[in-house]
mmCIF file of C-alpha atoms and ligand atoms in Angstrom:
data_model
loop_
_atom_site.group_PDB
_atom_site.id
_atom_site.type_symbol
_atom_site.label_atom_id
_atom_site.label_comp_id
_atom_site.label_asym_id
_atom_site.label_seq_id
_atom_site.Cartn_x
_atom_site.Cartn_y
_atom_site.Cartn_z
ATOM 1 C CA MET A 1 125.672 105.659 138.699
ATOM 2 C CA THR A 2 122.628 107.703 139.611
ATOM 3 C CA VAL A 3 120.377 108.251 136.650
ATOM 4 C CA PRO A 4 117.779 111.029 136.898
ATOM 5 C CA PRO A 5 114.205 110.013 136.007
ATOM 6 C CA PHE A 6 113.969 112.515 133.163
ATOM 7 C CA LEU A 7 116.047 114.799 130.970
ATOM 8 C CA ARG A 8 114.885 118.300 130.095
ATOM 9 C CA HIS A 9 116.016 119.921 126.848
ATOM 10 C CA GLY A 10 115.203 123.625 126.913
ATOM 11 C CA PRO A 11 114.440 125.897 123.945
ATOM 12 C CA GLU A 12 117.416 126.881 121.793
ATOM 13 C CA SER A 13 115.610 129.874 120.316
ATOM 14 C CA VAL A 14 112.878 132.220 121.576
ATOM 15 C CA ALA A 15 110.840 130.105 124.017
ATOM 16 C CA LEU A 16 107.313 129.201 122.962
ATOM 17 C CA PRO A 17 104.552 127.676 125.090
ATOM 18 C CA LEU A 18 105.176 124.357 123.384
ATOM 19 C CA VAL A 19 106.210 121.211 125.272
ATOM 20 C CA LEU A 20 107.001 117.773 123.917
ATOM 21 C CA ASP A 21 107.354 114.748 126.121
ATOM 22 C CA SER A 22 108.676 111.303 125.289
ATOM 23 C CA PRO A 23 107.626 109.013 128.145
ATOM 24 C CA HIS A 24 108.575 105.654 126.641
ATOM 25 C CA SER A 25 111.969 106.071 124.976
ATOM 26 C CA GLY A 26 114.062 105.508 128.128
ATOM 27 C CA GLU A 27 116.866 102.981 127.767
ATOM 28 C CA HIS A 28 118.237 102.911 131.330
ATOM 29 C CA TYR A 29 117.186 99.610 132.938
ATOM 30 C CA PRO A 30 117.322 99.901 136.746
ATOM 31 C CA ASP A 31 119.350 97.187 138.510
ATOM 32 C CA ASP A 32 116.305 95.800 140.323
ATOM 33 C CA PHE A 33 114.321 95.230 137.103
ATOM 34 C CA ASP A 34 114.714 91.431 137.185
ATOM 35 C CA HIS A 35 112.603 90.625 134.132
ATOM 36 C CA VAL A 36 112.597 87.021 132.920
ATOM 37 C CA PRO A 37 112.369 87.395 129.102
ATOM 38 C CA PRO A 38 115.590 88.427 127.356
ATOM 39 C CA ARG A 39 116.330 92.162 127.347
ATOM 40 C CA ALA A 40 115.860 92.249 123.567
ATOM 41 C CA ILE A 41 112.231 91.148 123.999
ATOM 42 C CA VAL A 42 111.508 93.475 126.932
ATOM 43 C CA ARG A 43 112.971 96.376 124.941
ATOM 44 C CA GLN A 44 110.270 95.954 122.308
ATOM 45 C CA ALA A 45 107.974 97.777 124.717
ATOM 46 C CA GLU A 46 110.135 100.902 124.284
ATOM 47 C CA ASP A 47 109.405 103.752 121.918
ATOM 48 C CA THR A 48 113.111 103.607 121.074
ATOM 49 C CA HIS A 49 114.652 106.741 119.451
ATOM 50 C CA VAL A 50 111.519 108.882 119.836
ATOM 51 C CA ALA A 51 113.136 111.602 121.960
ATOM 52 C CA ARG A 52 116.101 111.750 119.561
ATOM 53 C CA LEU A 53 113.805 111.999 116.523
ATOM 54 C CA TYR A 54 112.211 115.151 117.961
ATOM 55 C CA ARG A 55 115.360 116.889 119.184
ATOM 56 C CA ALA A 56 115.041 119.599 116.508
ATOM 57 C CA ALA A 57 111.913 120.832 118.326
ATOM 58 C CA THR A 58 114.070 122.762 120.808
ATOM 59 C CA GLY A 59 115.502 124.756 117.886
ATOM 60 C CA ALA A 60 111.940 125.851 117.088
ATOM 61 C CA GLY A 61 111.395 127.112 120.654
ATOM 62 C CA ALA A 62 109.929 124.001 122.279
ATOM 63 C CA THR A 63 110.914 122.283 125.515
ATOM 64 C CA LEU A 64 111.426 118.512 125.355
ATOM 65 C CA ILE A 65 111.178 116.213 128.365
ATOM 66 C CA GLU A 66 112.199 112.576 128.041
ATOM 67 C CA ALA A 67 111.976 109.686 130.459
ATOM 68 C CA THR A 68 115.210 107.784 131.079
ATOM 69 C CA PHE A 69 113.627 104.558 132.382
ATOM 70 C CA PRO A 70 111.721 101.871 130.486
ATOM 71 C CA ARG A 71 107.937 101.817 130.410
ATOM 72 C CA ALA A 72 107.896 98.077 131.112
ATOM 73 C CA TYR A 73 109.361 98.875 134.570
ATOM 74 C CA ILE A 74 106.814 101.588 135.414
ATOM 75 C CA ASP A 75 104.570 103.157 132.799
ATOM 76 C CA VAL A 76 104.000 106.889 133.250
ATOM 77 C CA ASN A 77 101.237 106.778 130.650
ATOM 78 C CA ARG A 78 99.046 104.829 133.061
ATOM 79 C CA SER A 79 97.025 105.981 136.020
ATOM 80 C CA LEU A 80 98.277 105.096 139.519
ATOM 81 C CA VAL A 81 95.096 103.107 140.115
ATOM 82 C CA ASP A 82 95.702 100.988 137.002
ATOM 83 C CA LEU A 83 97.503 98.323 139.012
ATOM 84 C CA ASP A 84 97.257 94.556 138.734
ATOM 85 C CA ALA A 85 96.778 92.969 142.170
ATOM 86 C CA LEU A 86 97.985 89.652 140.684
ATOM 87 C CA LEU A 87 101.481 91.152 140.403
ATOM 88 C CA LEU A 88 101.774 91.833 144.099
ATOM 89 C CA ALA A 89 102.979 89.630 146.928
ATOM 90 C CA ASP A 90 101.156 91.682 149.533
ATOM 91 C CA ASP A 91 98.248 94.067 149.902
ATOM 92 C CA TRP A 92 98.247 97.411 148.140
ATOM 93 C CA PRO A 93 97.066 100.094 150.554
ATOM 94 C CA ASP A 94 95.545 102.434 147.974
ATOM 95 C CA PRO A 95 92.450 101.931 145.805
ATOM 96 C CA VAL A 96 92.991 100.176 142.484
ATOM 97 C CA THR A 97 90.801 100.331 139.389
ATOM 98 C CA PRO A 98 92.399 98.082 136.800
ATOM 99 C CA SER A 99 91.707 99.209 133.233
ATOM 100 C CA ARG A 100 91.571 97.137 130.070
ATOM 101 C CA LYS A 101 95.315 97.803 129.767
ATOM 102 C CA THR A 102 95.909 95.948 133.021
ATOM 103 C CA ALA A 103 93.701 93.114 131.797
ATOM 104 C CA GLN A 104 95.990 93.020 128.740
ATOM 105 C CA GLY A 105 99.034 92.803 131.060
ATOM 106 C CA ILE A 106 100.270 96.313 130.236
ATOM 107 C CA GLY A 107 99.000 98.485 133.084
ATOM 108 C CA LEU A 108 101.051 100.670 135.428
ATOM 109 C CA VAL A 109 103.535 97.817 135.944
ATOM 110 C CA TRP A 110 103.705 95.441 133.017
ATOM 111 C CA ARG A 111 102.915 91.805 133.807
ATOM 112 C CA ILE A 112 103.925 90.486 130.385
ATOM 113 C CA ALA A 113 106.489 91.351 127.743
ATOM 114 C CA ARG A 114 105.598 91.962 124.120
ATOM 115 C CA GLY A 115 104.595 88.612 122.672
ATOM 116 C CA GLY A 116 102.930 87.536 125.913
ATOM 117 C CA ALA A 117 105.727 85.997 128.038
ATOM 118 C CA PRO A 118 105.440 86.679 131.809
ATOM 119 C CA MET A 119 107.711 89.546 132.867
ATOM 120 C CA TYR A 120 108.580 88.063 136.292
ATOM 121 C CA ASP A 121 108.954 84.678 137.921
ATOM 122 C CA ARG A 122 107.953 86.114 141.296
ATOM 123 C CA LYS A 123 105.499 88.574 142.787
ATOM 124 C CA LEU A 124 106.576 92.141 143.471
ATOM 125 C CA THR A 125 106.352 93.622 146.957
ATOM 126 C CA ALA A 126 104.176 96.653 147.539
ATOM 127 C CA ALA A 127 107.320 98.459 148.713
ATOM 128 C CA GLU A 128 109.037 97.823 145.372
ATOM 129 C CA VAL A 129 106.121 99.180 143.392
ATOM 130 C CA ARG A 130 105.899 102.175 145.740
ATOM 131 C CA ASP A 131 109.596 102.816 145.136
ATOM 132 C CA ARG A 132 109.123 102.779 141.351
ATOM 133 C CA ILE A 133 106.274 105.271 141.693
ATOM 134 C CA ASP A 134 108.195 107.595 144.004
ATOM 135 C CA ARG A 135 111.572 107.491 142.237
ATOM 136 C CA TRP A 136 110.499 107.459 138.603
ATOM 137 C CA TYR A 137 106.765 107.995 137.990
ATOM 138 C CA ARG A 138 106.069 110.980 140.229
ATOM 139 C CA PRO A 139 109.186 113.001 139.297
ATOM 140 C CA TYR A 140 108.408 112.564 135.603
ATOM 141 C CA HIS A 141 104.841 113.797 136.003
ATOM 142 C CA ALA A 142 105.980 116.631 138.267
ATOM 143 C CA ALA A 143 108.536 117.785 135.678
ATOM 144 C CA LEU A 144 105.961 117.813 132.912
ATOM 145 C CA ALA A 145 103.351 119.587 135.050
ATOM 146 C CA THR A 146 105.878 122.196 136.182
ATOM 147 C CA GLU A 147 106.851 122.972 132.599
ATOM 148 C CA LEU A 148 103.274 123.199 131.351
ATOM 149 C CA ASP A 149 102.145 125.312 134.312
ATOM 150 C CA ALA A 150 105.020 127.785 133.969
ATOM 151 C CA LEU A 151 104.425 128.312 130.251
ATOM 152 C CA HIS A 152 100.661 128.547 130.726
ATOM 153 C CA ARG A 153 101.236 131.229 133.358
ATOM 154 C CA ALA A 154 103.581 133.176 131.112
ATOM 155 C CA PHE A 155 101.632 132.908 127.849
ATOM 156 C CA GLY A 156 98.029 132.272 128.881
ATOM 157 C CA ALA A 157 97.981 129.034 126.896
ATOM 158 C CA VAL A 158 100.162 125.989 126.315
ATOM 159 C CA TRP A 159 100.394 123.285 123.640
ATOM 160 C CA HIS A 160 101.744 119.826 124.394
ATOM 161 C CA LEU A 161 102.686 116.930 122.133
ATOM 162 C CA ASN A 162 102.907 113.563 123.876
ATOM 163 C CA CYS A 163 105.260 111.595 121.620
ATOM 164 C CA HIS A 164 105.236 107.841 121.078
ATOM 165 C CA SER A 165 105.885 105.122 118.542
ATOM 166 C CA MET A 166 103.887 101.974 117.862
ATOM 167 C CA PRO A 167 104.364 98.548 116.321
ATOM 168 C CA ALA A 168 103.427 98.463 112.629
ATOM 169 C CA VAL A 169 100.874 95.722 113.278
ATOM 170 C CA GLY A 170 98.715 95.258 116.377
ATOM 171 C CA ASP A 171 99.867 92.216 118.368
ATOM 172 C CA ALA A 172 97.703 89.692 120.211
ATOM 173 C CA ASN A 173 97.557 91.928 123.287
ATOM 174 C CA ALA A 174 96.526 95.082 121.417
ATOM 175 C CA ASP A 175 93.019 96.338 120.684
ATOM 176 C CA ASP A 176 93.586 95.755 116.958
ATOM 177 C CA PRO A 177 95.370 92.398 116.612
ATOM 178 C CA GLY A 178 96.728 91.752 113.146
ATOM 179 C CA ARG A 179 95.811 95.144 111.725
ATOM 180 C CA VAL A 180 98.387 97.226 109.844
ATOM 181 C CA ARG A 181 98.422 100.720 111.331
ATOM 182 C CA ALA A 182 98.544 104.126 109.695
ATOM 183 C CA ASP A 183 101.937 105.884 109.645
ATOM 184 C CA PHE A 184 100.760 108.347 112.298
ATOM 185 C CA VAL A 185 97.977 107.880 114.843
ATOM 186 C CA LEU A 186 96.875 111.038 116.641
ATOM 187 C CA GLY A 187 94.976 110.791 119.923
ATOM 188 C CA ASP A 188 92.948 113.562 121.534
ATOM 189 C CA ARG A 189 90.599 111.267 123.448
ATOM 190 C CA ASP A 190 87.791 111.944 121.001
ATOM 191 C CA GLY A 191 88.307 115.677 120.910
ATOM 192 C CA THR A 192 88.527 116.232 124.677
ATOM 193 C CA THR A 193 92.238 116.975 125.280
ATOM 194 C CA CYS A 194 92.926 119.736 122.748
ATOM 195 C CA ALA A 195 91.153 122.077 120.354
ATOM 196 C CA PRO A 196 90.206 120.348 117.077
ATOM 197 C CA ALA A 197 92.324 122.897 115.186
ATOM 198 C CA PHE A 198 95.488 121.532 116.826
ATOM 199 C CA THR A 199 94.726 117.931 115.876
ATOM 200 C CA SER A 200 93.848 119.044 112.333
ATOM 201 C CA LEU A 201 97.035 121.066 111.972
ATOM 202 C CA VAL A 202 99.225 118.072 112.811
ATOM 203 C CA ALA A 203 97.108 115.664 110.747
ATOM 204 C CA GLU A 204 97.082 117.872 107.648
ATOM 205 C CA THR A 205 100.782 118.708 107.912
ATOM 206 C CA VAL A 206 101.920 115.089 108.042
ATOM 207 C CA ARG A 207 99.392 114.074 105.371
ATOM 208 C CA GLY A 208 100.905 116.785 103.184
ATOM 209 C CA MET A 209 104.281 115.049 103.616
ATOM 210 C CA GLY A 210 102.807 111.862 102.175
ATOM 211 C CA TYR A 211 102.096 109.913 105.380
ATOM 212 C CA THR A 212 98.844 108.135 106.238
ATOM 213 C CA VAL A 213 97.138 109.431 109.380
ATOM 214 C CA ALA A 214 94.421 108.025 111.636
ATOM 215 C CA VAL A 215 92.803 109.886 114.520
ATOM 216 C CA ASN A 216 91.782 108.148 117.772
ATOM 217 C CA ASP A 217 92.088 104.742 116.105
ATOM 218 C CA PRO A 218 93.379 102.494 117.627
ATOM 219 C CA TYR A 219 95.053 104.887 120.109
ATOM 220 C CA LYS A 220 92.985 107.665 121.648
ATOM 221 C CA GLY A 221 95.606 108.862 124.119
ATOM 222 C CA VAL A 222 95.938 107.637 127.680
ATOM 223 C CA GLU A 223 96.947 109.060 131.054
ATOM 224 C CA ILE A 224 99.344 111.844 130.086
ATOM 225 C CA VAL A 225 97.047 113.714 127.691
ATOM 226 C CA ARG A 226 94.084 112.965 129.948
ATOM 227 C CA ARG A 227 95.893 114.596 132.884
ATOM 228 C CA HIS A 228 97.231 117.643 131.074
ATOM 229 C CA GLY A 229 94.772 118.377 128.268
ATOM 230 C CA ARG A 230 92.106 120.911 129.286
ATOM 231 C CA PRO A 231 91.272 122.875 126.137
ATOM 232 C CA ALA A 232 88.703 125.086 127.919
ATOM 233 C CA GLU A 233 91.662 126.406 129.952
ATOM 234 C CA ARG A 234 93.764 126.763 126.787
ATOM 235 C CA ARG A 235 95.849 123.720 127.721
ATOM 236 C CA HIS A 236 96.081 121.574 124.620
ATOM 237 C CA SER A 237 97.534 118.044 124.708
ATOM 238 C CA LEU A 238 97.765 115.739 121.705
ATOM 239 C CA GLN A 239 99.229 112.231 121.567
ATOM 240 C CA ILE A 240 101.271 111.354 118.465
ATOM 241 C CA GLU A 241 102.099 107.736 117.636
ATOM 242 C CA ILE A 242 104.551 107.010 114.806
ATOM 243 C CA LYS A 243 104.745 103.620 113.142
ATOM 244 C CA ARG A 244 108.101 102.153 114.149
ATOM 245 C CA THR A 245 108.919 100.628 110.773
ATOM 246 C CA LEU A 246 109.131 104.163 109.356
ATOM 247 C CA TYR A 247 112.396 104.600 111.237
ATOM 248 C CA MET A 248 113.718 101.375 112.728
ATOM 249 C CA ASP A 249 113.900 97.621 112.566
ATOM 250 C CA GLU A 250 111.328 96.404 115.102
ATOM 251 C CA ASP A 251 113.450 93.464 116.244
ATOM 252 C CA SER A 252 116.954 94.940 116.449
ATOM 253 C CA LEU A 253 115.697 98.496 117.251
ATOM 254 C CA GLU A 254 118.407 99.789 114.895
ATOM 255 C CA PRO A 255 117.529 102.859 112.809
ATOM 256 C CA ASN A 256 116.642 101.919 109.237
ATOM 257 C CA ALA A 257 116.961 103.776 105.936
ATOM 258 C CA GLY A 258 113.832 105.824 106.705
ATOM 259 C CA TYR A 259 115.190 107.359 109.933
ATOM 260 C CA ALA A 260 116.786 110.439 108.367
ATOM 261 C CA ARG A 261 113.726 111.297 106.286
ATOM 262 C CA LEU A 262 111.413 110.985 109.288
ATOM 263 C CA GLU A 263 113.732 113.101 111.423
ATOM 264 C CA ARG A 264 113.713 115.827 108.732
ATOM 265 C CA ASP A 265 109.937 115.658 108.381
ATOM 266 C CA LEU A 266 109.444 115.935 112.147
ATOM 267 C CA ALA A 267 111.674 119.010 112.163
ATOM 268 C CA ARG A 268 109.443 120.535 109.465
ATOM 269 C CA LEU A 269 106.358 119.567 111.469
ATOM 270 C CA MET A 270 107.834 121.279 114.537
ATOM 271 C CA ASP A 271 108.383 124.476 112.529
ATOM 272 C CA VAL A 272 104.725 124.414 111.454
ATOM 273 C CA VAL A 273 103.507 123.727 114.998
ATOM 274 C CA ALA A 274 105.781 126.459 116.365
ATOM 275 C CA GLY A 275 104.249 128.925 113.885
ATOM 276 C CA PHE A 276 100.730 127.917 114.952
ATOM 277 C CA VAL A 277 101.589 128.277 118.652
ATOM 278 C CA SER A 278 103.351 131.578 118.109
ATOM 279 C CA ASP A 279 100.291 133.010 116.336
ATOM 280 C CA ARG A 280 97.945 132.018 119.152
ATOM 281 C CA ALA A 281 99.963 132.630 122.313
ATOM 282 C CA ALA A 282 99.702 135.943 124.112
ATOM 283 C CA SER A 283 103.077 137.053 125.395
HETATM 284 ZN ZN1 ZN B 301 104.573 105.056 123.948
#
Protein backbone atom coordinates (compact mmCIF):
# COMPACT_ATOMS: atom_id res chain seq x y z
CA MET A 1 0.00 0.00 0.00
CA THR A 2 1.37 3.39 -0.94
CA VAL A 3 0.59 5.99 1.66
CA PRO A 4 0.91 9.65 0.66
CA PRO A 5 3.00 11.82 3.02
CA PHE A 6 0.11 14.15 3.78
CA LEU A 7 -3.65 14.51 3.48
CA ARG A 8 -5.25 17.79 2.46
CA HIS A 9 -8.77 18.63 3.63
CA GLY A 10 -10.09 21.60 1.68
CA PRO A 11 -12.63 24.20 2.83
CA GLU A 12 -16.25 23.05 2.97
CA SER A 13 -17.59 26.60 2.90
CA VAL A 14 -16.34 29.89 1.43
CA ALA A 15 -12.53 29.56 1.44
CA LEU A 16 -10.63 31.80 3.84
CA PRO A 17 -6.89 32.45 3.96
CA LEU A 18 -6.67 30.18 6.99
CA VAL A 19 -4.54 27.02 7.07
CA LEU A 20 -4.14 24.49 9.84
CA ASP A 21 -1.46 21.85 9.83
CA SER A 22 -1.05 18.82 12.05
CA PRO A 23 2.51 17.57 11.55
CA HIS A 24 2.67 15.00 14.34
CA SER A 25 -0.61 13.08 14.31
CA GLY A 26 0.40 10.55 11.62
CA GLU A 27 -0.24 6.92 12.50
CA HIS A 28 1.20 5.17 9.43
CA TYR A 29 4.49 3.51 10.46
CA PRO A 30 6.65 2.86 7.37
CA ASP A 31 7.89 -0.73 7.00
CA ASP A 32 11.54 0.28 7.36
CA PHE A 33 11.00 2.00 10.73
CA ASP A 34 12.71 -0.75 12.75
CA HIS A 35 12.46 0.89 16.17
CA VAL A 36 13.51 -1.19 19.18
CA PRO A 37 11.06 -0.04 21.91
CA PRO A 38 7.53 -1.42 21.65
CA ARG A 39 5.22 0.44 19.26
CA ALA A 40 3.08 1.58 22.21
CA ILE A 41 6.07 3.47 23.63
CA VAL A 42 7.18 4.93 20.29
CA ARG A 43 3.61 6.10 19.66
CA GLN A 44 3.79 8.34 22.72
CA ALA A 45 5.76 10.75 20.54
CA GLU A 46 2.64 11.24 18.40
CA ASP A 47 0.17 14.08 18.75
CA THR A 48 -2.51 11.40 18.34
CA HIS A 49 -6.01 12.59 17.27
CA VAL A 50 -4.96 16.22 16.70
CA ALA A 51 -5.96 16.36 13.02
CA ARG A 52 -9.31 14.72 13.84
CA LEU A 53 -9.96 17.17 16.69
CA TYR A 54 -9.68 20.10 14.27
CA ARG A 55 -11.67 18.65 11.37
CA ALA A 56 -14.51 21.15 11.91
CA ALA A 57 -12.11 23.91 10.78
CA THR A 58 -12.81 23.07 7.13
CA GLY A 59 -16.49 23.86 7.74
CA ALA A 60 -15.41 27.36 8.80
CA GLY A 61 -13.48 27.88 5.54
CA ALA A 62 -10.03 26.65 6.57
CA THR A 63 -7.73 24.18 4.82
CA LEU A 64 -6.26 21.41 6.98
CA ILE A 65 -3.07 19.53 6.11
CA GLU A 66 -2.07 16.50 8.16
CA ALA A 67 1.02 14.33 8.08
CA THR A 68 0.42 10.59 7.72
CA PHE A 69 3.80 9.44 9.10
CA PRO A 70 5.09 9.49 12.67
CA ARG A 71 7.33 12.27 13.92
CA ALA A 72 9.67 9.76 15.57
CA TYR A 73 10.56 8.51 12.05
CA ILE A 74 11.26 11.98 10.62
CA ASP A 75 10.18 15.16 12.37
CA VAL A 76 8.94 17.90 10.04
CA ASN A 77 9.02 20.38 12.91
CA ARG A 78 12.81 20.28 12.89
CA SER A 79 15.30 21.94 10.61
CA LEU A 80 17.19 19.76 8.10
CA VAL A 81 20.46 20.72 9.78
CA ASP A 82 19.20 19.52 13.17
CA LEU A 83 20.71 16.08 12.65
CA ASP A 84 22.57 13.89 15.12
CA ALA A 85 25.80 12.56 13.59
CA LEU A 86 25.80 9.82 16.27
CA LEU A 87 22.79 8.25 14.54
CA LEU A 88 24.59 7.75 11.27
CA ALA A 89 26.74 4.89 10.04
CA ASP A 90 28.44 7.06 7.44
CA ASP A 91 29.22 10.67 6.67
CA TRP A 92 26.44 13.17 6.06
CA PRO A 93 27.32 15.30 3.04
CA ASP A 94 25.45 18.43 4.10
CA PRO A 95 26.19 20.82 6.97
CA VAL A 96 24.66 19.94 10.33
CA THR A 97 23.96 22.26 13.25
CA PRO A 98 22.50 20.13 16.02
CA SER A 99 20.12 22.06 18.27
CA ARG A 100 19.25 21.44 21.90
CA LYS A 101 16.49 19.16 20.60
CA THR A 102 19.10 16.89 19.04
CA ALA A 103 21.07 16.94 22.28
CA GLN A 104 17.83 15.78 23.94
CA GLY A 105 17.57 12.94 21.38
CA ILE A 106 14.56 14.44 19.59
CA GLY A 107 16.02 16.22 16.57
CA LEU A 108 15.17 15.66 12.90
CA VAL A 109 15.43 11.88 13.41
CA TRP A 110 14.68 10.79 16.94
CA ARG A 111 17.47 8.89 18.70
CA ILE A 112 15.38 7.96 21.74
CA ALA A 113 11.76 7.13 22.44
CA ARG A 114 9.71 8.88 25.10
CA GLY A 115 11.08 7.75 28.44
CA GLY A 116 14.64 7.66 27.13
CA ALA A 117 15.07 4.19 25.56
CA PRO A 118 17.26 4.11 22.41
CA MET A 119 15.14 4.06 19.25
CA TYR A 120 17.50 1.80 17.26
CA ASP A 121 19.99 -0.97 17.88
CA ARG A 122 21.99 0.04 14.81
CA LYS A 123 23.16 3.15 13.01
CA LEU A 124 21.17 4.51 10.09
CA THR A 125 22.74 4.96 6.67
CA ALA A 126 22.90 8.41 5.14
CA ALA A 127 20.85 7.01 2.24
CA GLU A 128 18.05 5.98 4.61
CA VAL A 129 17.87 9.40 6.21
CA ARG A 130 17.98 11.03 2.76
CA ASP A 131 15.07 8.82 1.71
CA ARG A 132 13.00 9.89 4.74
CA ILE A 133 13.68 13.53 3.91
CA ASP A 134 12.81 13.16 0.23
CA ARG A 135 9.74 10.93 0.59
CA TRP A 136 8.12 12.41 3.68
CA TYR A 137 9.70 15.64 4.97
CA ARG A 138 10.03 17.64 1.76
CA PRO A 139 6.57 16.82 0.34
CA TYR A 140 4.94 17.83 3.62
CA HIS A 141 6.71 21.18 3.69
CA ALA A 142 6.03 21.72 -0.01
CA ALA A 143 2.30 21.08 0.49
CA LEU A 144 2.10 23.54 3.35
CA ALA A 145 4.11 26.20 1.51
CA THR A 146 2.01 25.79 -1.63
CA GLU A 147 -1.21 26.26 0.32
CA LEU A 148 0.04 29.30 2.23
CA ASP A 149 1.51 30.92 -0.89
CA ALA A 150 -1.66 30.45 -2.95
CA LEU A 151 -3.89 31.95 -0.26
CA HIS A 152 -1.46 34.79 0.40
CA ARG A 153 -1.49 35.58 -3.32
CA ALA A 154 -5.28 35.54 -3.48
CA PHE A 155 -6.02 37.44 -0.26
CA GLY A 156 -2.90 39.50 0.43
CA ALA A 157 -2.50 37.84 3.82
CA VAL A 158 -2.65 34.38 5.36
CA TRP A 159 -3.11 32.98 8.88
CA HIS A 160 -1.72 29.61 9.90
CA LEU A 161 -2.26 27.49 13.00
CA ASN A 162 0.38 24.82 13.57
CA CYS A 163 -1.45 22.25 15.70
CA HIS A 164 0.09 19.96 18.29
CA SER A 165 -0.53 18.22 21.58
CA MET A 166 1.82 17.81 24.53
CA PRO A 167 2.27 15.55 27.54
CA ALA A 168 0.56 16.91 30.66
CA VAL A 169 3.87 16.91 32.54
CA GLY A 170 7.33 17.60 31.14
CA ASP A 171 9.41 14.41 31.05
CA ALA A 172 13.12 14.03 31.78
CA ASN A 173 14.02 14.98 28.21
CA ALA A 174 11.89 18.13 28.11
CA ASP A 175 12.90 21.68 29.00
CA ASP A 176 10.52 21.61 31.98
CA PRO A 177 10.91 18.19 33.64
CA GLY A 178 8.25 17.45 36.22
CA ARG A 179 6.21 20.58 35.60
CA VAL A 180 2.45 20.38 35.02
CA ARG A 181 1.62 22.32 31.87
CA ALA A 182 -1.18 24.73 31.09
CA ASP A 183 -4.12 23.36 29.06
CA PHE A 184 -2.98 25.30 25.99
CA VAL A 185 0.51 26.57 25.20
CA LEU A 186 0.72 29.07 22.34
CA GLY A 187 4.04 29.68 20.59
CA ASP A 188 4.87 32.65 18.39
CA ARG A 189 8.63 32.54 19.00
CA ASP A 190 8.43 35.53 21.31
CA GLY A 191 6.20 37.57 19.05
CA THR A 192 8.16 37.03 15.82
CA THR A 193 5.94 34.64 13.80
CA CYS A 194 2.57 36.40 13.90
CA ALA A 195 0.96 39.69 14.89
CA PRO A 196 0.33 39.91 18.66
CA ALA A 197 -3.39 40.35 17.95
CA PHE A 198 -3.57 36.81 16.54
CA THR A 199 -1.92 35.24 19.58
CA SER A 200 -4.17 37.30 21.88
CA LEU A 201 -7.31 36.31 20.00
CA VAL A 202 -6.60 32.60 20.43
CA ALA A 203 -5.42 33.02 24.04
CA GLU A 204 -8.45 35.06 25.10
CA THR A 205 -10.92 32.81 23.28
CA VAL A 206 -9.71 29.61 24.94
CA ARG A 207 -9.37 31.35 28.32
CA GLY A 208 -12.99 32.40 27.93
CA MET A 209 -13.88 28.70 27.58
CA GLY A 210 -12.31 28.02 30.97
CA TYR A 211 -8.90 26.67 29.90
CA THR A 212 -5.53 27.76 31.28
CA VAL A 213 -3.19 29.25 28.68
CA ALA A 214 0.55 29.92 28.62
CA VAL A 215 2.40 31.75 25.86
CA ASN A 216 5.92 30.76 24.73
CA ASP A 217 6.39 28.67 27.87
CA PRO A 218 7.70 25.97 27.63
CA TYR A 219 7.05 25.79 23.85
CA LYS A 220 7.87 28.81 21.71
CA GLY A 221 7.25 27.16 18.35
CA VAL A 222 9.90 25.43 16.27
CA GLU A 223 10.70 24.94 12.59
CA ILE A 224 7.27 25.15 10.97
CA VAL A 225 6.21 28.52 12.40
CA ARG A 226 9.77 29.79 12.04
CA ARG A 227 9.71 28.93 8.32
CA HIS A 228 6.25 30.25 7.51
CA GLY A 229 5.60 33.09 9.96
CA ARG A 230 6.57 36.50 8.53
CA PRO A 231 4.11 38.99 10.03
CA ALA A 232 5.66 41.97 8.18
CA GLU A 233 4.51 40.23 4.98
CA ARG A 234 1.09 39.52 6.52
CA ARG A 235 1.94 35.84 6.94
CA HIS A 236 0.93 34.89 10.45
CA SER A 237 1.88 31.52 11.99
CA LEU A 238 1.01 30.45 15.52
CA GLN A 239 1.80 27.14 17.21
CA ILE A 240 -0.93 25.66 19.44
CA GLU A 241 -0.13 22.88 21.91
CA ILE A 242 -3.01 21.15 23.72
CA LYS A 243 -2.48 19.15 26.88
CA ARG A 244 -3.12 15.52 25.94
CA THR A 245 -4.97 14.59 29.12
CA LEU A 246 -7.75 16.98 28.08
CA TYR A 247 -8.74 14.48 25.40
CA MET A 248 -6.98 11.14 25.75
CA ASP A 249 -5.32 8.62 27.99
CA GLU A 250 -1.58 9.25 27.57
CA ASP A 251 -0.67 5.56 27.77
CA SER A 252 -3.38 3.88 25.68
CA LEU A 253 -3.90 6.94 23.40
CA GLU A 254 -7.64 6.23 23.60
CA PRO A 255 -9.95 9.26 23.66
CA ASN A 256 -11.19 10.00 27.17
CA ALA A 257 -14.38 11.60 28.49
CA GLY A 258 -13.05 15.09 27.68
CA TYR A 259 -12.61 14.44 23.93
CA ALA A 260 -16.08 15.55 22.84
CA ARG A 261 -15.98 18.77 24.85
CA LEU A 262 -12.56 19.70 23.47
CA GLU A 263 -13.67 18.93 19.92
CA ARG A 264 -16.70 21.22 20.38
CA ASP A 265 -14.58 23.97 21.90
CA LEU A 266 -12.06 23.78 19.05
CA ALA A 267 -14.92 24.11 16.57
CA ARG A 268 -16.04 27.27 18.40
CA LEU A 269 -12.45 28.54 18.39
CA MET A 270 -12.27 27.95 14.63
CA ASP A 271 -15.45 29.99 14.13
CA VAL A 272 -13.91 32.87 16.09
CA VAL A 273 -10.61 32.64 14.19
CA ALA A 274 -12.48 32.45 10.88
CA GLY A 275 -14.35 35.65 11.79
CA PHE A 276 -11.07 37.40 12.64
CA VAL A 277 -9.45 36.28 9.38
CA SER A 278 -12.49 37.20 7.34
CA ASP A 279 -12.49 40.74 8.78
CA ARG A 280 -8.82 41.29 7.95
CA ALA A 281 -8.36 39.57 4.59
CA ALA A 282 -8.73 41.55 1.39
CA SER A 283 -10.49 39.51 -1.26
ZN1 LIG B 1 3.68 18.10 17.94
